[in-house]
Amino acid sequence: MKALVTGGAGCIGSDLAATLLARGDQVVVVDNLSSGKIEHIAPLQGAPNFTFLEGDLEDFDFTLAAAAGVDIVYHLAANPDVKFVEGDPTDKDLRQNTICTYNVLEAMRRAAVKQLVFSSTSAVYGVSPVQPIPESAFLPEPISLYGATKLGCESLISAFQNLFGFQCWIFRFANIVGPKVRKKGRTVIGDFIARLQENPRRLTILGDGRQAKSYLLSEECVEAMLYAIDHAGGPLNIYNLGCDDSLQVTRIADLVVDAMGLTGVEYDFTGGEGGWPGDVPRFRLDVDRINRLGWKARHTSEQAVRIAIESVLAHTGVACRP
Amino acid sequence: MKALVTGGAGCIGSDLAATLLARGDQVVVVDNLSSGKIEHIAPLQGAPNFTFLEGDLEDFDFTLAAAAGVDIVYHLAANPDVKFVEGDPTDKDLRQNTICTYNVLEAMRRAAVKQLVFSSTSAVYGVSPVQPIPESAFLPEPISLYGATKLGCESLISAFQNLFGFQCWIFRFANIVGPKVRKKGRTVIGDFIARLQENPRRLTILGDGRQAKSYLLSEECVEAMLYAIDHAGGPLNIYNLGCDDSLQVTRIADLVVDAMGLTGVEYDFTGGEGGWPGDVPRFRLDVDRINRLGWKARHTSEQAVRIAIESVLAHTGVACRP
């Protein structure tokens, strides 16, 4: 089995690449290293079955060359940053998510590669009237450019699947946490640790602190994907990946403070329901579909976050998010 | 009120532009004339409140210039051809639908235009497990590039609406029919008429002929849009536009044959459920939401198709589809 892992130097991608190598697959990682890190794949570089191609999926010819001769594509490359901040370009998600996914699909079509695994996101759901959110309950209205363009990817995958006989697995991830290091704290765990290292007395929390989301460990995310690929054999397989509960942001702050051995930290809140424009303040995922397939998260959101905090502190880095 | 109508030289766009002018709006039409026709707007060209700008929405600077100073954008420009034929480029819908819609949204953001009306399509729903299809019943899996990229547009609109305080109306059209002329018969009515003019004894029908879809007259489509804009004041308003029934393709053939005064025409069927790859064989729209708002189609699908056939024959042209 020859696998192409896009975004394979990212947090989840590199965990996936390592797992595929360990089970004997031949693995080609592509990454433009815009957010992925060469350190993440350094341990894999010696393996005889491993190839790393540095390049950008916006370059169609590069994408086509990378897809040649592979059996399956794990397309995890994406703009990893859900937050849109005033002044950001508004086409980053469109380019890095929707257009790159189109390039991957078209490269697969031309190279006659038929199997695609795609890392989507719970952000496609926007603010759901139904909680927990099942995969198929309603037509979503994403509120972020990230969620919108990921839904655009899913739509293209659905059409290519039907038109060209692909077999696809789409996974809508909860917030994925794990030990991999990032320089800048773009995620709640990394952000809290970095800011408490700067000032161990006060912590600013975005929003009103009552945002509550689902969390899943990166290693369990990889395990769930591979399990679903082995056990779900339909033409288009869509699964929420996460656990069935959620965790409040303020509680995460408490866990970080505890793990760092701090006391008497004062919290400031920036206020408002969401942490930033396009933030979905509260959600839970209905994970009945993946549970019924036979896979279940082994940790609650709180346990996953606690493990991630400890491993990040042990590596003195910050957490990662897809 | 100054309105920008993209795709304003198209079948529906030119009907809309005429209606807006008649009620006193200032109207700017943009069209690249790839499928729109200058004849459609010829009757409007003398009006003092009318401007036509020929250009392509893929050109962002053109789009930005067109959006300057308008109050509302009616974004109807799109690749009008739902059919994907082997050998077609696979990125035509992505460019002409999703990327052009992004350009319109970004131009609106920069020009501080806050109101957007968007012509979406029932093709976003793909093959629905629920019939008739309500606006919000399930997460769609489009099966055509047309439907997929239109859903990508809707997602972007949803995100821009939330992030930048737009007010938007998204209309998911049934099959829109009307008297406007096209050279090539890309639609079922135009196709049947053109081929029966060539050979009045035999007619090839794509698929098994049992495909059944909803039809709405272009003039009623325009009326419904303007009604909904006046009466639905939420930030993001999504409506199916159509009637509540459907009409089989073979019945349309019968209606065309009758209207042309032919008898004894033999039908050949190419076979298969759908007419082409990506064709949704059967659907009905749940139009309860627009009905409850106070608007209802005045014709059944069969009546609308019959009127369209007669008007097309009277103009000796072929029917139009969005």
PDB file of N, CA and C in Angstrom, chain A residues 84 86-92 94 98-99 102 106 109 124-125 135-145 147-149 151-152 154-156 158-160 162-164 172 236 238 277-279 289, chain B residues 84 86-92 94 98-99 102 106 109 124-125 134-145 147-149 151-152 154-156 158-160 162-164 172 236 238 277-279:
ATOM      1  N   PHE A  84     -10.244  34.010  12.326  1.00  0.00           N
ATOM      2  CA  PHE A  84     -10.059  35.092  11.368  1.00  0.00           C
ATOM      3  C   PHE A  84      -9.912  36.371  12.166  1.00  0.00           C
ATOM      4  N   GLU A  86      -9.322  40.567  12.006  1.00  0.00           N
ATOM      5  CA  GLU A  86      -9.449  41.738  11.136  1.00  0.00           C
ATOM      6  C   GLU A  86      -8.080  42.065  10.542  1.00  0.00           C
ATOM      7  N   GLY A  87      -8.028  42.230   9.235  1.00  0.00           N
ATOM      8  CA  GLY A  87      -6.765  42.485   8.562  1.00  0.00           C
ATOM      9  C   GLY A  87      -6.201  41.250   7.878  1.00  0.00           C
ATOM     10  N   ASP A  88      -6.647  40.058   8.307  1.00  0.00           N
ATOM     11  CA  ASP A  88      -6.247  38.824   7.615  1.00  0.00           C
ATOM     12  C   ASP A  88      -6.786  38.841   6.188  1.00  0.00           C
ATOM     13  N   PRO A  89      -6.061  38.222   5.245  1.00  0.00           N
ATOM     14  CA  PRO A  89      -6.667  38.063   3.917  1.00  0.00           C
ATOM     15  C   PRO A  89      -7.880  37.141   4.024  1.00  0.00           C
ATOM     16  N   THR A  90      -8.929  37.439   3.277  1.00  0.00           N
ATOM     17  CA  THR A  90     -10.143  36.608   3.371  1.00  0.00           C
ATOM     18  C   THR A  90     -10.095  35.412   2.421  1.00  0.00           C
ATOM     19  N   ASP A  91      -9.042  35.319   1.607  1.00  0.00           N
ATOM     20  CA  ASP A  91      -9.005  34.206   0.648  1.00  0.00           C
ATOM     21  C   ASP A  91      -8.037  33.090   1.039  1.00  0.00           C
ATOM     22  N   LYS A  92      -7.456  33.185   2.248  1.00  0.00           N
ATOM     23  CA  LYS A  92      -6.484  32.172   2.664  1.00  0.00           C
ATOM     24  C   LYS A  92      -7.145  30.796   2.783  1.00  0.00           C
ATOM     25  N   LEU A  94      -9.969  29.854   1.411  1.00  0.00           N
ATOM     26  CA  LEU A  94     -10.438  29.438   0.080  1.00  0.00           C
ATOM     27  C   LEU A  94      -9.299  28.776  -0.686  1.00  0.00           C
ATOM     28  N   THR A  98     -10.247  24.935  -0.006  1.00  0.00           N
ATOM     29  CA  THR A  98     -11.075  24.508  -1.143  1.00  0.00           C
ATOM     30  C   THR A  98     -10.254  24.290  -2.413  1.00  0.00           C
ATOM     31  N   ILE A  99      -9.434  25.263  -2.788  1.00  0.00           N
ATOM     32  CA  ILE A  99      -8.720  25.143  -4.067  1.00  0.00           C
ATOM     33  C   ILE A  99      -7.666  24.033  -4.004  1.00  0.00           C
ATOM     34  N   TYR A 102      -9.470  20.821  -4.353  1.00  0.00           N
ATOM     35  CA  TYR A 102      -9.779  20.599  -5.770  1.00  0.00           C
ATOM     36  C   TYR A 102      -8.541  20.055  -6.498  1.00  0.00           C
ATOM     37  N   GLU A 106      -8.431  16.566  -8.508  1.00  0.00           N
ATOM     38  CA  GLU A 106      -8.167  16.526  -9.948  1.00  0.00           C
ATOM     39  C   GLU A 106      -6.890  15.729 -10.237  1.00  0.00           C
ATOM     40  N   ARG A 109      -7.842  12.148  -9.979  1.00  0.00           N
ATOM     41  CA  ARG A 109      -8.590  11.725 -11.173  1.00  0.00           C
ATOM     42  C   ARG A 109      -7.624  11.426 -12.325  1.00  0.00           C
ATOM     43  N   VAL A 124     -17.689  22.914  10.200  1.00  0.00           N
ATOM     44  CA  VAL A 124     -18.643  22.972   9.082  1.00  0.00           C
ATOM     45  C   VAL A 124     -20.069  23.179   9.588  1.00  0.00           C
ATOM     46  N   TYR A 125     -20.332  22.755  10.817  1.00  0.00           N
ATOM     47  CA  TYR A 125     -21.712  22.803  11.310  1.00  0.00           C
ATOM     48  C   TYR A 125     -22.173  24.200  11.697  1.00  0.00           C
ATOM     49  N   GLU A 135     -24.195  13.656  12.021  1.00  0.00           N
ATOM     50  CA  GLU A 135     -23.571  13.949  10.728  1.00  0.00           C
ATOM     51  C   GLU A 135     -24.557  14.498   9.705  1.00  0.00           C
ATOM     52  N   SER A 136     -25.804  14.100   9.801  1.00  0.00           N
ATOM     53  CA  SER A 136     -26.702  14.347   8.669  1.00  0.00           C
ATOM     54  C   SER A 136     -27.991  15.046   9.064  1.00  0.00           C
ATOM     55  N   ALA A 137     -28.006  15.727  10.192  1.00  0.00           N
ATOM     56  CA  ALA A 137     -29.296  16.196  10.699  1.00  0.00           C
ATOM     57  C   ALA A 137     -29.807  17.442  10.037  1.00  0.00           C
ATOM     58  N   PHE A 138     -28.967  18.248   9.478  1.00  0.00           N
ATOM     59  CA  PHE A 138     -29.462  19.526   8.963  1.00  0.00           C
ATOM     60  C   PHE A 138     -28.432  20.102   8.015  1.00  0.00           C
ATOM     61  N   LEU A 139     -28.856  21.087   7.251  1.00  0.00           N
ATOM     62  CA  LEU A 139     -27.951  21.733   6.317  1.00  0.00           C
ATOM     63  C   LEU A 139     -27.199  22.823   7.062  1.00  0.00           C
ATOM     64  N   PRO A 140     -25.894  22.712   7.159  1.00  0.00           N
ATOM     65  CA  PRO A 140     -25.150  23.612   8.032  1.00  0.00           C
ATOM     66  C   PRO A 140     -24.988  25.010   7.447  1.00  0.00           C
ATOM     67  N   GLU A 141     -24.832  25.952   8.336  1.00  0.00           N
ATOM     68  CA  GLU A 141     -24.530  27.325   7.955  1.00  0.00           C
ATOM     69  C   GLU A 141     -23.249  27.719   8.670  1.00  0.00           C
ATOM     70  N   PRO A 142     -22.071  27.439   8.060  1.00  0.00           N
ATOM     71  CA  PRO A 142     -20.803  27.731   8.739  1.00  0.00           C
ATOM     72  C   PRO A 142     -20.697  29.229   9.034  1.00  0.00           C
ATOM     73  N   ILE A 143     -20.070  29.571  10.131  1.00  0.00           N
ATOM     74  CA  ILE A 143     -19.933  30.985  10.480  1.00  0.00           C
ATOM     75  C   ILE A 143     -18.490  31.462  10.365  1.00  0.00           C
ATOM     76  N   SER A 144     -17.564  30.563  10.018  1.00  0.00           N
ATOM     77  CA  SER A 144     -16.165  30.969   9.824  1.00  0.00           C
ATOM     78  C   SER A 144     -15.738  30.641   8.400  1.00  0.00           C
ATOM     79  N   LEU A 145     -14.724  31.361   7.925  1.00  0.00           N
ATOM     80  CA  LEU A 145     -14.183  31.059   6.598  1.00  0.00           C
ATOM     81  C   LEU A 145     -13.582  29.659   6.589  1.00  0.00           C
ATOM     82  N   GLY A 147     -14.586  26.990   8.415  1.00  0.00           N
ATOM     83  CA  GLY A 147     -15.677  26.022   8.312  1.00  0.00           C
ATOM     84  C   GLY A 147     -16.328  26.043   6.936  1.00  0.00           C
ATOM     85  N   ALA A 148     -16.501  27.249   6.390  1.00  0.00           N
ATOM     86  CA  ALA A 148     -17.156  27.392   5.084  1.00  0.00           C
ATOM     87  C   ALA A 148     -16.355  26.706   3.985  1.00  0.00           C
ATOM     88  N   THR A 149     -15.039  26.948   3.989  1.00  0.00           N
ATOM     89  CA  THR A 149     -14.228  26.390   2.902  1.00  0.00           C
ATOM     90  C   THR A 149     -14.013  24.888   3.089  1.00  0.00           C
ATOM     91  N   LEU A 151     -16.397  22.966   4.222  1.00  0.00           N
ATOM     92  CA  LEU A 151     -17.645  22.440   3.675  1.00  0.00           C
ATOM     93  C   LEU A 151     -17.586  22.460   2.143  1.00  0.00           C
ATOM     94  N   GLY A 152     -16.952  23.504   1.599  1.00  0.00           N
ATOM     95  CA  GLY A 152     -16.727  23.543   0.149  1.00  0.00           C
ATOM     96  C   GLY A 152     -15.896  22.355  -0.321  1.00  0.00           C
ATOM     97  N   GLU A 154     -15.753  19.383   1.203  1.00  0.00           N
ATOM     98  CA  GLU A 154     -16.604  18.192   1.312  1.00  0.00           C
ATOM     99  C   GLU A 154     -17.533  18.073   0.114  1.00  0.00           C
ATOM    100  N   SER A 155     -18.076  19.203  -0.313  1.00  0.00           N
ATOM    101  CA  SER A 155     -18.992  19.193  -1.455  1.00  0.00           C
ATOM    102  C   SER A 155     -18.278  18.723  -2.711  1.00  0.00           C
ATOM    103  N   LEU A 156     -17.075  19.243  -2.932  1.00  0.00           N
ATOM    104  CA  LEU A 156     -16.303  18.817  -4.103  1.00  0.00           C
ATOM    105  C   LEU A 156     -15.981  17.328  -4.030  1.00  0.00           C
ATOM    106  N   SER A 158     -17.687  15.052  -2.528  1.00  0.00           N
ATOM    107  CA  SER A 158     -18.939  14.340  -2.785  1.00  0.00           C
ATOM    108  C   SER A 158     -19.207  14.244  -4.290  1.00  0.00           C
ATOM    109  N   ALA A 159     -18.977  15.347  -5.013  1.00  0.00           N
ATOM    110  CA  ALA A 159     -19.217  15.341  -6.465  1.00  0.00           C
ATOM    111  C   ALA A 159     -18.196  14.463  -7.194  1.00  0.00           C
ATOM    112  N   PHE A 160     -16.912  14.598  -6.845  1.00  0.00           N
ATOM    113  CA  PHE A 160     -15.883  13.757  -7.483  1.00  0.00           C
ATOM    114  C   PHE A 160     -16.134  12.286  -7.181  1.00  0.00           C
ATOM    115  N   ASN A 162     -18.913  10.826  -6.756  1.00  0.00           N
ATOM    116  CA  ASN A 162     -20.003  10.331  -7.599  1.00  0.00           C
ATOM    117  C   ASN A 162     -19.623  10.281  -9.076  1.00  0.00           C
ATOM    118  N   LEU A 163     -18.942  11.330  -9.546  1.00  0.00           N
ATOM    119  CA  LEU A 163     -18.677  11.423 -10.990  1.00  0.00           C
ATOM    120  C   LEU A 163     -17.580  10.469 -11.445  1.00  0.00           C
ATOM    121  N   PHE A 164     -16.587  10.230 -10.579  1.00  0.00           N
ATOM    122  CA  PHE A 164     -15.397   9.507 -11.038  1.00  0.00           C
ATOM    123  C   PHE A 164     -15.143   8.212 -10.265  1.00  0.00           C
ATOM    124  N   ARG A 172     -15.075  14.536  10.346  1.00  0.00           N
ATOM    125  CA  ARG A 172     -15.276  15.865  10.929  1.00  0.00           C
ATOM    126  C   ARG A 172     -14.731  15.838  12.353  1.00  0.00           C
ATOM    127  N   LEU A 236     -19.063   6.825   0.009  1.00  0.00           N
ATOM    128  CA  LEU A 236     -18.806   8.108   0.686  1.00  0.00           C
ATOM    129  C   LEU A 236     -19.142   7.932   2.157  1.00  0.00           C
ATOM    130  N   ILE A 238     -18.937   9.342   5.966  1.00  0.00           N
ATOM    131  CA  ILE A 238     -18.755  10.592   6.711  1.00  0.00           C
ATOM    132  C   ILE A 238     -18.938  10.321   8.201  1.00  0.00           C
ATOM    133  N   PRO A 277     -14.442  36.312  16.080  1.00  0.00           N
ATOM    134  CA  PRO A 277     -15.481  36.256  15.043  1.00  0.00           C
ATOM    135  C   PRO A 277     -15.392  34.925  14.296  1.00  0.00           C
ATOM    136  N   GLY A 278     -16.495  34.227  14.222  1.00  0.00           N
ATOM    137  CA  GLY A 278     -16.512  32.928  13.549  1.00  0.00           C
ATOM    138  C   GLY A 278     -16.333  31.760  14.505  1.00  0.00           C
ATOM    139  N   ASP A 279     -16.114  32.067  15.784  1.00  0.00           N
ATOM    140  CA  ASP A 279     -15.997  31.003  16.790  1.00  0.00           C
ATOM    141  C   ASP A 279     -17.386  30.445  17.093  1.00  0.00           C
ATOM    142  N   ARG A 289     -22.519   7.329  15.228  1.00  0.00           N
ATOM    143  CA  ARG A 289     -22.214   6.612  13.982  1.00  0.00           C
ATOM    144  C   ARG A 289     -20.867   5.882  14.077  1.00  0.00           C
TER     145      ARG A 289
ATOM    146  N   PHE B  84     -22.005  17.675 -16.565  1.00  0.00           N
ATOM    147  CA  PHE B  84     -20.570  17.481 -16.767  1.00  0.00           C
ATOM    148  C   PHE B  84     -20.409  16.383 -17.794  1.00  0.00           C
ATOM    149  N   GLU B  86     -17.684  14.018 -19.997  1.00  0.00           N
ATOM    150  CA  GLU B  86     -16.304  13.543 -20.036  1.00  0.00           C
ATOM    151  C   GLU B  86     -15.501  14.407 -21.000  1.00  0.00           C
ATOM    152  N   GLY B  87     -14.358  14.895 -20.542  1.00  0.00           N
ATOM    153  CA  GLY B  87     -13.548  15.786 -21.360  1.00  0.00           C
ATOM    154  C   GLY B  87     -13.714  17.250 -20.977  1.00  0.00           C
ATOM    155  N   ASP B  88     -14.819  17.579 -20.286  1.00  0.00           N
ATOM    156  CA  ASP B  88     -14.981  18.946 -19.778  1.00  0.00           C
ATOM    157  C   ASP B  88     -13.895  19.228 -18.743  1.00  0.00           C
ATOM    158  N   PRO B  89     -13.438  20.480 -18.627  1.00  0.00           N
ATOM    159  CA  PRO B  89     -12.543  20.797 -17.514  1.00  0.00           C
ATOM    160  C   PRO B  89     -13.316  20.639 -16.200  1.00  0.00           C
ATOM    161  N   THR B  90     -12.656  20.122 -15.168  1.00  0.00           N
ATOM    162  CA  THR B  90     -13.355  19.912 -13.898  1.00  0.00           C
ATOM    163  C   THR B  90     -13.321  21.151 -13.011  1.00  0.00           C
ATOM    164  N   ASP B  91     -12.637  22.199 -13.442  1.00  0.00           N
ATOM    165  CA  ASP B  91     -12.550  23.380 -12.569  1.00  0.00           C
ATOM    166  C   ASP B  91     -13.440  24.537 -13.030  1.00  0.00           C
ATOM    167  N   LYS B  92     -14.256  24.301 -14.053  1.00  0.00           N
ATOM    168  CA  LYS B  92     -15.099  25.378 -14.563  1.00  0.00           C
ATOM    169  C   LYS B  92     -16.106  25.851 -13.501  1.00  0.00           C
ATOM    170  N   LEU B  94     -15.859  25.368 -10.245  1.00  0.00           N
ATOM    171  CA  LEU B  94     -15.116  25.944  -9.122  1.00  0.00           C
ATOM    172  C   LEU B  94     -14.800  27.412  -9.405  1.00  0.00           C
ATOM    173  N   THR B  98     -17.739  29.106  -7.288  1.00  0.00           N
ATOM    174  CA  THR B  98     -17.197  29.385  -5.957  1.00  0.00           C
ATOM    175  C   THR B  98     -16.244  30.578  -5.952  1.00  0.00           C
ATOM    176  N   ILE B  99     -15.275  30.591  -6.862  1.00  0.00           N
ATOM    177  CA  ILE B  99     -14.267  31.654  -6.817  1.00  0.00           C
ATOM    178  C   ILE B  99     -14.881  33.009  -7.205  1.00  0.00           C
ATOM    179  N   TYR B 102     -16.719  34.199  -4.225  1.00  0.00           N
ATOM    180  CA  TYR B 102     -15.776  34.782  -3.268  1.00  0.00           C
ATOM    181  C   TYR B 102     -15.408  36.210  -3.702  1.00  0.00           C
ATOM    182  N   GLU B 106     -15.916  39.479  -1.403  1.00  0.00           N
ATOM    183  CA  GLU B 106     -14.780  40.294  -0.973  1.00  0.00           C
ATOM    184  C   GLU B 106     -14.906  41.725  -1.519  1.00  0.00           C
ATOM    185  N   ARG B 109     -17.354  43.442   0.674  1.00  0.00           N
ATOM    186  CA  ARG B 109     -16.748  43.785   1.961  1.00  0.00           C
ATOM    187  C   ARG B 109     -15.924  45.065   1.825  1.00  0.00           C
ATOM    188  N   VAL B 124     -27.809  21.545  -4.962  1.00  0.00           N
ATOM    189  CA  VAL B 124     -26.985  21.415  -3.744  1.00  0.00           C
ATOM    190  C   VAL B 124     -27.409  20.203  -2.931  1.00  0.00           C
ATOM    191  N   TYR B 125     -28.660  19.783  -3.057  1.00  0.00           N
ATOM    192  CA  TYR B 125     -29.166  18.714  -2.204  1.00  0.00           C
ATOM    193  C   TYR B 125     -28.658  17.330  -2.599  1.00  0.00           C
ATOM    194  N   PRO B 134     -36.895  19.794   2.381  1.00  0.00           N
ATOM    195  CA  PRO B 134     -36.950  21.086   3.071  1.00  0.00           C
ATOM    196  C   PRO B 134     -35.570  21.746   3.060  1.00  0.00           C
ATOM    197  N   GLU B 135     -35.528  23.036   3.367  1.00  0.00           N
ATOM    198  CA  GLU B 135     -34.270  23.774   3.298  1.00  0.00           C
ATOM    199  C   GLU B 135     -33.227  23.243   4.284  1.00  0.00           C
ATOM    200  N   SER B 136     -33.678  22.711   5.407  1.00  0.00           N
ATOM    201  CA  SER B 136     -32.719  22.481   6.489  1.00  0.00           C
ATOM    202  C   SER B 136     -32.749  21.069   7.039  1.00  0.00           C
ATOM    203  N   ALA B 137     -33.222  20.120   6.267  1.00  0.00           N
ATOM    204  CA  ALA B 137     -33.468  18.810   6.880  1.00  0.00           C
ATOM    205  C   ALA B 137     -32.239  17.946   7.049  1.00  0.00           C
ATOM    206  N   PHE B 138     -31.222  18.155   6.265  1.00  0.00           N
ATOM    207  CA  PHE B 138     -30.097  17.228   6.322  1.00  0.00           C
ATOM    208  C   PHE B 138     -28.883  17.880   5.669  1.00  0.00           C
ATOM    209  N   LEU B 139     -27.731  17.286   5.906  1.00  0.00           N
ATOM    210  CA  LEU B 139     -26.522  17.811   5.320  1.00  0.00           C
ATOM    211  C   LEU B 139     -26.367  17.214   3.934  1.00  0.00           C
ATOM    212  N   PRO B 140     -26.371  18.042   2.912  1.00  0.00           N
ATOM    213  CA  PRO B 140     -26.438  17.513   1.559  1.00  0.00           C
ATOM    214  C   PRO B 140     -25.115  16.933   1.081  1.00  0.00           C
ATOM    215  N   GLU B 141     -25.226  16.008   0.163  1.00  0.00           N
ATOM    216  CA  GLU B 141     -24.061  15.438  -0.515  1.00  0.00           C
ATOM    217  C   GLU B 141     -24.268  15.637  -2.012  1.00  0.00           C
ATOM    218  N   PRO B 142     -23.815  16.793  -2.540  1.00  0.00           N
ATOM    219  CA  PRO B 142     -24.059  17.066  -3.958  1.00  0.00           C
ATOM    220  C   PRO B 142     -23.375  16.011  -4.816  1.00  0.00           C
ATOM    221  N   ILE B 143     -23.975  15.690  -5.942  1.00  0.00           N
ATOM    222  CA  ILE B 143     -23.391  14.671  -6.817  1.00  0.00           C
ATOM    223  C   ILE B 143     -22.861  15.273  -8.108  1.00  0.00           C
ATOM    224  N   SER B 144     -23.028  16.579  -8.305  1.00  0.00           N
ATOM    225  CA  SER B 144     -22.481  17.234  -9.504  1.00  0.00           C
ATOM    226  C   SER B 144     -21.517  18.329  -9.079  1.00  0.00           C
ATOM    227  N   LEU B 145     -20.595  18.666  -9.972  1.00  0.00           N
ATOM    228  CA  LEU B 145     -19.673  19.772  -9.689  1.00  0.00           C
ATOM    229  C   LEU B 145     -20.457  21.079  -9.570  1.00  0.00           C
ATOM    230  N   GLY B 147     -23.607  21.459  -8.408  1.00  0.00           N
ATOM    231  CA  GLY B 147     -24.221  21.501  -7.086  1.00  0.00           C
ATOM    232  C   GLY B 147     -23.189  21.692  -5.982  1.00  0.00           C
ATOM    233  N   ALA B 148     -22.052  21.017  -6.117  1.00  0.00           N
ATOM    234  CA  ALA B 148     -20.997  21.092  -5.102  1.00  0.00           C
ATOM    235  C   ALA B 148     -20.464  22.514  -4.966  1.00  0.00           C
ATOM    236  N   THR B 149     -20.190  23.148  -6.107  1.00  0.00           N
ATOM    237  CA  THR B 149     -19.582  24.475  -6.039  1.00  0.00           C
ATOM    238  C   THR B 149     -20.617  25.524  -5.644  1.00  0.00           C
ATOM    239  N   LEU B 151     -22.913  24.870  -3.427  1.00  0.00           N
ATOM    240  CA  LEU B 151     -22.930  24.717  -1.969  1.00  0.00           C
ATOM    241  C   LEU B 151     -21.705  25.403  -1.363  1.00  0.00           C
ATOM    242  N   GLY B 152     -20.563  25.321  -2.076  1.00  0.00           N
ATOM    243  CA  GLY B 152     -19.381  26.064  -1.638  1.00  0.00           C
ATOM    244  C   GLY B 152     -19.647  27.562  -1.573  1.00  0.00           C
ATOM    245  N   GLU B 154     -22.623  28.970  -1.068  1.00  0.00           N
ATOM    246  CA  GLU B 154     -23.522  29.207   0.065  1.00  0.00           C
ATOM    247  C   GLU B 154     -22.743  29.255   1.376  1.00  0.00           C
ATOM    248  N   SER B 155     -21.773  28.350   1.505  1.00  0.00           N
ATOM    249  CA  SER B 155     -20.972  28.301   2.729  1.00  0.00           C
ATOM    250  C   SER B 155     -20.204  29.601   2.913  1.00  0.00           C
ATOM    251  N   LEU B 156     -19.584  30.077   1.832  1.00  0.00           N
ATOM    252  CA  LEU B 156     -18.832  31.330   1.912  1.00  0.00           C
ATOM    253  C   LEU B 156     -19.767  32.485   2.269  1.00  0.00           C
ATOM    254  N   SER B 158     -22.501  32.315   3.943  1.00  0.00           N
ATOM    255  CA  SER B 158     -22.853  32.151   5.356  1.00  0.00           C
ATOM    256  C   SER B 158     -21.752  32.706   6.267  1.00  0.00           C
ATOM    257  N   ALA B 159     -20.501  32.422   5.931  1.00  0.00           N
ATOM    258  CA  ALA B 159     -19.379  32.916   6.743  1.00  0.00           C
ATOM    259  C   ALA B 159     -19.230  34.436   6.623  1.00  0.00           C
ATOM    260  N   PHE B 160     -19.285  34.958   5.412  1.00  0.00           N
ATOM    261  CA  PHE B 160     -19.179  36.415   5.230  1.00  0.00           C
ATOM    262  C   PHE B 160     -20.341  37.118   5.936  1.00  0.00           C
ATOM    263  N   ASN B 162     -21.840  36.216   8.584  1.00  0.00           N
ATOM    264  CA  ASN B 162     -21.573  36.257  10.020  1.00  0.00           C
ATOM    265  C   ASN B 162     -20.404  37.160  10.380  1.00  0.00           C
ATOM    266  N   LEU B 163     -19.337  37.084   9.602  1.00  0.00           N
ATOM    267  CA  LEU B 163     -18.115  37.811   9.976  1.00  0.00           C
ATOM    268  C   LEU B 163     -18.220  39.312   9.713  1.00  0.00           C
ATOM    269  N   PHE B 164     -18.948  39.682   8.665  1.00  0.00           N
ATOM    270  CA  PHE B 164     -18.903  41.080   8.228  1.00  0.00           C
ATOM    271  C   PHE B 164     -20.262  41.769   8.255  1.00  0.00           C
ATOM    272  N   ARG B 172     -32.717  28.657  -3.465  1.00  0.00           N
ATOM    273  CA  ARG B 172     -32.398  27.396  -4.144  1.00  0.00           C
ATOM    274  C   ARG B 172     -33.479  27.139  -5.179  1.00  0.00           C
ATOM    275  N   LEU B 236     -29.631  35.892   7.500  1.00  0.00           N
ATOM    276  CA  LEU B 236     -29.366  34.900   6.447  1.00  0.00           C
ATOM    277  C   LEU B 236     -30.667  34.174   6.152  1.00  0.00           C
ATOM    278  N   ILE B 238     -32.811  31.705   3.724  1.00  0.00           N
ATOM    279  CA  ILE B 238     -32.624  30.656   2.713  1.00  0.00           C
ATOM    280  C   ILE B 238     -33.984  30.086   2.327  1.00  0.00           C
ATOM    281  N   PRO B 277     -24.013  11.979 -15.869  1.00  0.00           N
ATOM    282  CA  PRO B 277     -23.330  11.835 -14.577  1.00  0.00           C
ATOM    283  C   PRO B 277     -23.548  13.108 -13.752  1.00  0.00           C
ATOM    284  N   GLY B 278     -24.018  12.950 -12.547  1.00  0.00           N
ATOM    285  CA  GLY B 278     -24.278  14.109 -11.700  1.00  0.00           C
ATOM    286  C   GLY B 278     -25.722  14.572 -11.737  1.00  0.00           C
ATOM    287  N   ASP B 279     -26.534  13.943 -12.584  1.00  0.00           N
ATOM    288  CA  ASP B 279     -27.958  14.286 -12.646  1.00  0.00           C
ATOM    289  C   ASP B 279     -28.670  13.698 -11.433  1.00  0.00           C
TER     290      ASP B 279
END
